[in-house]
CSV table of C-alpha atoms in Angstrom, one decimal:
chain,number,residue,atom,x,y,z
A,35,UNK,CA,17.1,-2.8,8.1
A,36,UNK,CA,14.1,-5.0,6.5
A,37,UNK,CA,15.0,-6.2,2.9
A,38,UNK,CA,12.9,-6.1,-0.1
A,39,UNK,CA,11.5,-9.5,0.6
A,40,UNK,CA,9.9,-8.2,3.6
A,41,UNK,CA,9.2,-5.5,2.2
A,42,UNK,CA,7.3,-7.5,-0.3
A,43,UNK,CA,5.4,-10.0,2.1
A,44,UNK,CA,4.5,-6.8,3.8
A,45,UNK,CA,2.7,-5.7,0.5
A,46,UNK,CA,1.4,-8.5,-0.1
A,47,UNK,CA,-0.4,-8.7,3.3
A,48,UNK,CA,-1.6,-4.8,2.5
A,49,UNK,CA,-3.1,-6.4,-1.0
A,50,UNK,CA,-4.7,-9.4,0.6
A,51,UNK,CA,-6.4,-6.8,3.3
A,52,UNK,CA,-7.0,-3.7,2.2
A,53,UNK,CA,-9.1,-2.1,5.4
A,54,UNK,CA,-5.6,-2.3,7.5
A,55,UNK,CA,-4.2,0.8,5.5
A,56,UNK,CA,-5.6,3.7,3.9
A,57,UNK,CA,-5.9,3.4,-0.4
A,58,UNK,CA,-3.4,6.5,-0.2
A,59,UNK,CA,-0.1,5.1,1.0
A,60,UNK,CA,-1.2,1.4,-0.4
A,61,UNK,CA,0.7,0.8,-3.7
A,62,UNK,CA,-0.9,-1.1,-6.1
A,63,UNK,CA,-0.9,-5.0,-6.1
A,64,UNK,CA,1.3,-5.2,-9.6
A,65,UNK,CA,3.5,-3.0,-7.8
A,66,UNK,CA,4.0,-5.1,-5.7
A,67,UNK,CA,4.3,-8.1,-7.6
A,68,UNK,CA,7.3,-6.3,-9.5
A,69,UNK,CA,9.2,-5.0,-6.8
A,70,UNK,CA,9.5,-9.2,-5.6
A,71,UNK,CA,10.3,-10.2,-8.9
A,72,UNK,CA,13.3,-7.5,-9.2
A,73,UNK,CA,14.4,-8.6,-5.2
A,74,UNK,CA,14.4,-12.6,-6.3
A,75,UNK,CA,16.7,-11.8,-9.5
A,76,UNK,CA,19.0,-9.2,-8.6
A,77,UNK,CA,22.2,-10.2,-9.7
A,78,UNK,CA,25.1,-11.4,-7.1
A,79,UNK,CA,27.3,-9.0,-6.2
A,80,UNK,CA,28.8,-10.5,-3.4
A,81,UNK,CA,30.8,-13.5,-2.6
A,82,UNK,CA,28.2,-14.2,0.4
A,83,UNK,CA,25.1,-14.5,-1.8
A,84,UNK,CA,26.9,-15.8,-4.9
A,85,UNK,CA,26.2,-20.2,-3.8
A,86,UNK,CA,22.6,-18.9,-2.8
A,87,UNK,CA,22.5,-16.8,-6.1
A,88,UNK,CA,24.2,-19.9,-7.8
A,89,UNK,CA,21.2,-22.3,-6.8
A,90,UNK,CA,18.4,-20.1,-7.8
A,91,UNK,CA,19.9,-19.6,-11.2
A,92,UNK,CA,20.5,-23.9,-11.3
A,93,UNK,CA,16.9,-24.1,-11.2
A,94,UNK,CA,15.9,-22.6,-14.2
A,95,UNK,CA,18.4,-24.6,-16.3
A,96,UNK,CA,16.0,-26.5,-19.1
A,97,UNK,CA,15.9,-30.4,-18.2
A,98,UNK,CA,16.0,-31.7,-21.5
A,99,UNK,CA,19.4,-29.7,-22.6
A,100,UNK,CA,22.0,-32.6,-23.5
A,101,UNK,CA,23.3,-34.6,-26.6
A,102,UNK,CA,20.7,-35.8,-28.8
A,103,UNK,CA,21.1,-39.6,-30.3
A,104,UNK,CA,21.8,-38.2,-33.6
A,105,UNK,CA,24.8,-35.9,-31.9
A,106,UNK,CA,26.1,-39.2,-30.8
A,107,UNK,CA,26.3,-41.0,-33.4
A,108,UNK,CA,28.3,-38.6,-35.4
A,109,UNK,CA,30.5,-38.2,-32.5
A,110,UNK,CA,31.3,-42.0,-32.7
A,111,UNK,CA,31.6,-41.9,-36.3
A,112,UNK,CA,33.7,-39.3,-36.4
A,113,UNK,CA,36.2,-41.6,-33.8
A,114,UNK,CA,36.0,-44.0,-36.0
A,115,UNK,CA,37.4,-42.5,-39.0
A,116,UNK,CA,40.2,-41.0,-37.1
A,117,UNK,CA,41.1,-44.1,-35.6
A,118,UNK,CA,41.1,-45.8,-39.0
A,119,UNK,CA,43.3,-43.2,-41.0
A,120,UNK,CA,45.8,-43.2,-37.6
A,121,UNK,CA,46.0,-47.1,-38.1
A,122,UNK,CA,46.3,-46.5,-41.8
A,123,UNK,CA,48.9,-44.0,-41.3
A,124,UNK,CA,50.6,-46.6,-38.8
A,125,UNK,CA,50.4,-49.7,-41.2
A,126,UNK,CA,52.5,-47.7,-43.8
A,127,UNK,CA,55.2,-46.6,-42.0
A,128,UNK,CA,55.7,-50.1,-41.4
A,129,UNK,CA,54.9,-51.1,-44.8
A,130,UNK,CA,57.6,-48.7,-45.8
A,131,UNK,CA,60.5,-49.8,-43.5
A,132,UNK,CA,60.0,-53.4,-44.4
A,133,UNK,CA,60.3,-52.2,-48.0
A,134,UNK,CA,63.8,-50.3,-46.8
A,135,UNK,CA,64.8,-53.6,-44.7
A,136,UNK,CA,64.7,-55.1,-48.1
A,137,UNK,CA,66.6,-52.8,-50.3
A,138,UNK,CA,69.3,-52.9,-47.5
A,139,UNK,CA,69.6,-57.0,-47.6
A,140,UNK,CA,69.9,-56.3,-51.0
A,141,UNK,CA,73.1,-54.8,-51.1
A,142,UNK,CA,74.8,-57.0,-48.2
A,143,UNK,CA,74.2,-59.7,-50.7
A,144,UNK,CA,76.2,-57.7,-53.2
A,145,UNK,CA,79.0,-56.9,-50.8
A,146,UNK,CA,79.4,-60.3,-49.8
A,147,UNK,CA,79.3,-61.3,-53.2
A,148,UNK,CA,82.2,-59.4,-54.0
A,149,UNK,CA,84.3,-59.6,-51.1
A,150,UNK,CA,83.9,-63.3,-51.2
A,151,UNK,CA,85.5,-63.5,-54.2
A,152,UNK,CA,88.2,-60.7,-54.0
A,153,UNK,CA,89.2,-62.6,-50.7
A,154,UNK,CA,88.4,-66.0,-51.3
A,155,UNK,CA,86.5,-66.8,-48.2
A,156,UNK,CA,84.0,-68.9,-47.7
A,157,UNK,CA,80.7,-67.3,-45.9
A,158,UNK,CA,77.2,-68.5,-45.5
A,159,UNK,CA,73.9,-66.2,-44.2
A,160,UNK,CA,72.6,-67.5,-41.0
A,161,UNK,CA,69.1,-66.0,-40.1
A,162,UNK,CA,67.8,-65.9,-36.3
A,163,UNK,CA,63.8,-66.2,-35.8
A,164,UNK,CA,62.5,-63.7,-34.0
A,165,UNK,CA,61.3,-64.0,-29.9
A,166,UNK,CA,59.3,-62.1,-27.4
A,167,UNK,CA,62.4,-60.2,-26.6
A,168,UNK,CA,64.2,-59.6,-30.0
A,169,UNK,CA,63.4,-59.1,-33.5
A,170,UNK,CA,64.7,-61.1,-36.5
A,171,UNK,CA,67.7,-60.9,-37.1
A,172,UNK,CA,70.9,-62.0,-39.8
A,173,UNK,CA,74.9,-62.2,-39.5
A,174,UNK,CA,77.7,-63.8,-41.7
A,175,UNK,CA,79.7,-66.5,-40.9
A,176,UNK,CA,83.2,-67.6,-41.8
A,177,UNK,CA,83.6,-71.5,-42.7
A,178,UNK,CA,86.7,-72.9,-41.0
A,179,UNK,CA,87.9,-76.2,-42.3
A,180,UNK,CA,88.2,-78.6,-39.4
A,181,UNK,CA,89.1,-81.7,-41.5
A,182,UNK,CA,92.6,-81.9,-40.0
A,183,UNK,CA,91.5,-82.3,-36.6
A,184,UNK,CA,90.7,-85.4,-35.0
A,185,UNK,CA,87.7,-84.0,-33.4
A,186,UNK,CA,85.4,-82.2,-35.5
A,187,UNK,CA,82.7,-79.7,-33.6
A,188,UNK,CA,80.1,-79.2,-36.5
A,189,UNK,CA,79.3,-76.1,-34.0
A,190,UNK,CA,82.7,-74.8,-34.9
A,191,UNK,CA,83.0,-74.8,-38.5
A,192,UNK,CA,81.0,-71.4,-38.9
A,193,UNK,CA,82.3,-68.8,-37.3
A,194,UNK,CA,80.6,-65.5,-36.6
A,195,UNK,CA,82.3,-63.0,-39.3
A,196,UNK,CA,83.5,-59.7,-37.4
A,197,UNK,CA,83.6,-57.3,-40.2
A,198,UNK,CA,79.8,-58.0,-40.6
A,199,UNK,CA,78.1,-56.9,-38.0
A,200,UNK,CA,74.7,-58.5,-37.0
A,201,UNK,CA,71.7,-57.0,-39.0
A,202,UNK,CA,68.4,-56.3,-37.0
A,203,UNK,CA,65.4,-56.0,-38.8
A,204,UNK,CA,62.4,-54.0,-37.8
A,205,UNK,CA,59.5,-55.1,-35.7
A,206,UNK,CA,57.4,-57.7,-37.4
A,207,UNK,CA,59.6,-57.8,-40.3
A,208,UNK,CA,61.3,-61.3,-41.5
A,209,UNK,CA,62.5,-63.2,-44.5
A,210,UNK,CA,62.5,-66.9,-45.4
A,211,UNK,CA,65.3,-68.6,-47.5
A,212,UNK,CA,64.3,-71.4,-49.8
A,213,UNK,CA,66.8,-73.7,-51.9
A,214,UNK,CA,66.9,-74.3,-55.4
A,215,UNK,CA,68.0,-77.4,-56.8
A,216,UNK,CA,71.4,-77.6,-58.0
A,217,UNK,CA,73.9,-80.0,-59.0
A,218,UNK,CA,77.3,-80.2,-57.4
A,219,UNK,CA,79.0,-82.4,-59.4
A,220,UNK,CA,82.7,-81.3,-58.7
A,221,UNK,CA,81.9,-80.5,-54.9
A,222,UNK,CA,84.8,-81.7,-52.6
A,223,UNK,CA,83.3,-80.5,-49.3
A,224,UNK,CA,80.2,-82.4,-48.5
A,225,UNK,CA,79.8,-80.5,-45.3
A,226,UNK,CA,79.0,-77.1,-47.3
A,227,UNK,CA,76.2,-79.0,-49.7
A,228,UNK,CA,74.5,-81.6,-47.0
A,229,UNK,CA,71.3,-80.6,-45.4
A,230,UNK,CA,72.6,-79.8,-42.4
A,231,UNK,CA,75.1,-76.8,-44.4
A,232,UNK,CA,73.5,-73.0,-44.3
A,233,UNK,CA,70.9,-72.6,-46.9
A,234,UNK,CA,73.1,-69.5,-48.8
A,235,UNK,CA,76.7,-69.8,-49.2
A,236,UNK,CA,78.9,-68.4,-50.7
A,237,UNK,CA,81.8,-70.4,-51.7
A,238,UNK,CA,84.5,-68.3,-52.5
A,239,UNK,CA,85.1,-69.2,-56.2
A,240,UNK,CA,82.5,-66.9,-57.8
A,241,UNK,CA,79.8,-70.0,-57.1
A,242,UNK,CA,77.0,-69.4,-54.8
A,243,UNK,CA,74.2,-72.2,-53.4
A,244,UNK,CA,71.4,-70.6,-55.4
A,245,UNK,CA,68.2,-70.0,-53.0
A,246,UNK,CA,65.3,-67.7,-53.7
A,247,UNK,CA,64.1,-65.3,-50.1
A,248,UNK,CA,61.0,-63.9,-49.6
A,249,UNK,CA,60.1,-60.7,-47.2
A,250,UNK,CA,57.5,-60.7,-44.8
A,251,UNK,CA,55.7,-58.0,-42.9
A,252,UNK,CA,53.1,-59.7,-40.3
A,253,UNK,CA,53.1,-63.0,-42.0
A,254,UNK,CA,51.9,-60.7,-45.6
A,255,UNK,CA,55.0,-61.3,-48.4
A,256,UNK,CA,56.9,-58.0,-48.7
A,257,UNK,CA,57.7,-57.4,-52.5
A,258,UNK,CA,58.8,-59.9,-54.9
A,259,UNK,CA,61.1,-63.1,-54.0
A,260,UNK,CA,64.9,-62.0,-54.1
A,261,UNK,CA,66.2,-64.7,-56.2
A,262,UNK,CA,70.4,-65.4,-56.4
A,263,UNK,CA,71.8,-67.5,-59.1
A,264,UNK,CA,74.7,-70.1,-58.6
A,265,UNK,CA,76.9,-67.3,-59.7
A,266,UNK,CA,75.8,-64.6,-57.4
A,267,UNK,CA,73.5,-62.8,-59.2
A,268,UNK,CA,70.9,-61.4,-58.0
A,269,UNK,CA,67.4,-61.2,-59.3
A,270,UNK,CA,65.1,-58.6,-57.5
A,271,UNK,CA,61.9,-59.0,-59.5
A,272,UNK,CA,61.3,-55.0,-58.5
């Protein structure tokens, strides 16, 4: 059976002669024209002519539809503020567990404090830098007194405490421990005062080598410096 497109080029031949049929049966030219018209847009109703269908409609899509430069640019400005408030958001998370690191070092100080006296040990803070592989870190040694033995290990005279277990700060985080001058006049143990002794000790007596530690987050100082007196005390600032 002939489809409307023949159907149409067949009208369209009657309209471009007109003495091959009679006027009667000839439909008009606009007819005509609107019968093709219909035939080229029906919609698809079947799978068959659906890619055909699918390709006439594709060319009828405006060329200039797209993002404008304007568009664009709000798009990347809008990025940009998002990735700024996420790095914000980031930063003070970390800002605030370097803050809680703190407050924690702060009370081992006062335990030690306190059980250095109530058991009259000797202990000193020793610190551990931080590597590709392992954050900072801080534990509490025990001083053994090695004097009676002919051979003396300097390696040996600090012992890793047991009932403090090794402290692990967060990522980035750190502290540095600075001396302050004091006078020992009445020392007896040179190996606890020398420069080669742990910066913070705690001798056992109620005295302590007074220092003053500062927090760091990414190299920026954390807070105020922590400072401890030569009697334990400890000055926060904060």
């Amino acid at each position: 059976m002939p489809n409307q497109d023949e159907h149409a080029k067949q009208g369209f031949s009657s309209c471009a002669h007109p003495h091959t049929r009679s006027i009667a049966s000839q439909p008009s030219c606009e007819t005509l024209l609107l019968r093709s018209s219909v035939a080229r847009f029906k919609p698809c109703h079947s799978k068959h002519s659906f890619s055909s269908c699918a390709r006439t409609k594709l060319r009828f899509v405006n060329p200039r539809s797209g993002f404008t430069l304007i568009e664009l640019m709000v798009v990347i400005v809008i990025i940009a503020i998002l990735a700024s408030l996420i790095l914000l958001n980031i930063s003070g998370v970390d800002q605030r567990k370097a803050m809680q690191a703190r407050e924690f070092f702060i009370l081992d100080l006062k335990k030690i404090n306190k059980e250095s006296v109530d058991q009259s040990r000797i202990f000193a803070l020793l610190t551990h830098n931080a590597t590709d592989v392992a954050p900072f870190s801080y534990e509490l040694a025990e001083y053994h007194d090695l004097r009676t033995q002919t051979v003396i290990q300097e390696d040996k005279k600090w012992q890793p405490y047991s009932e403090f277990p090794v402290r692990v700060l967060p990522e980035r985080v750190a502290f540095n421990i600075e001396s302050v001058d004091q006078n020992y006049q009445n020392a007896t143990q040179q190996d606890l005062i020398n420069q080669q002794a742990p910066k913070l000790i705690w001798f056992g007596n109620g005295e302590v080598k007074p220092v003053r530690i500062q927090f760091y987050f990414e190299q920026n100082p954390v807070g105020d410096p922590i400072e401890v007196d030569h009697l334990g005390n400890i000055n926060e600032n904060q």
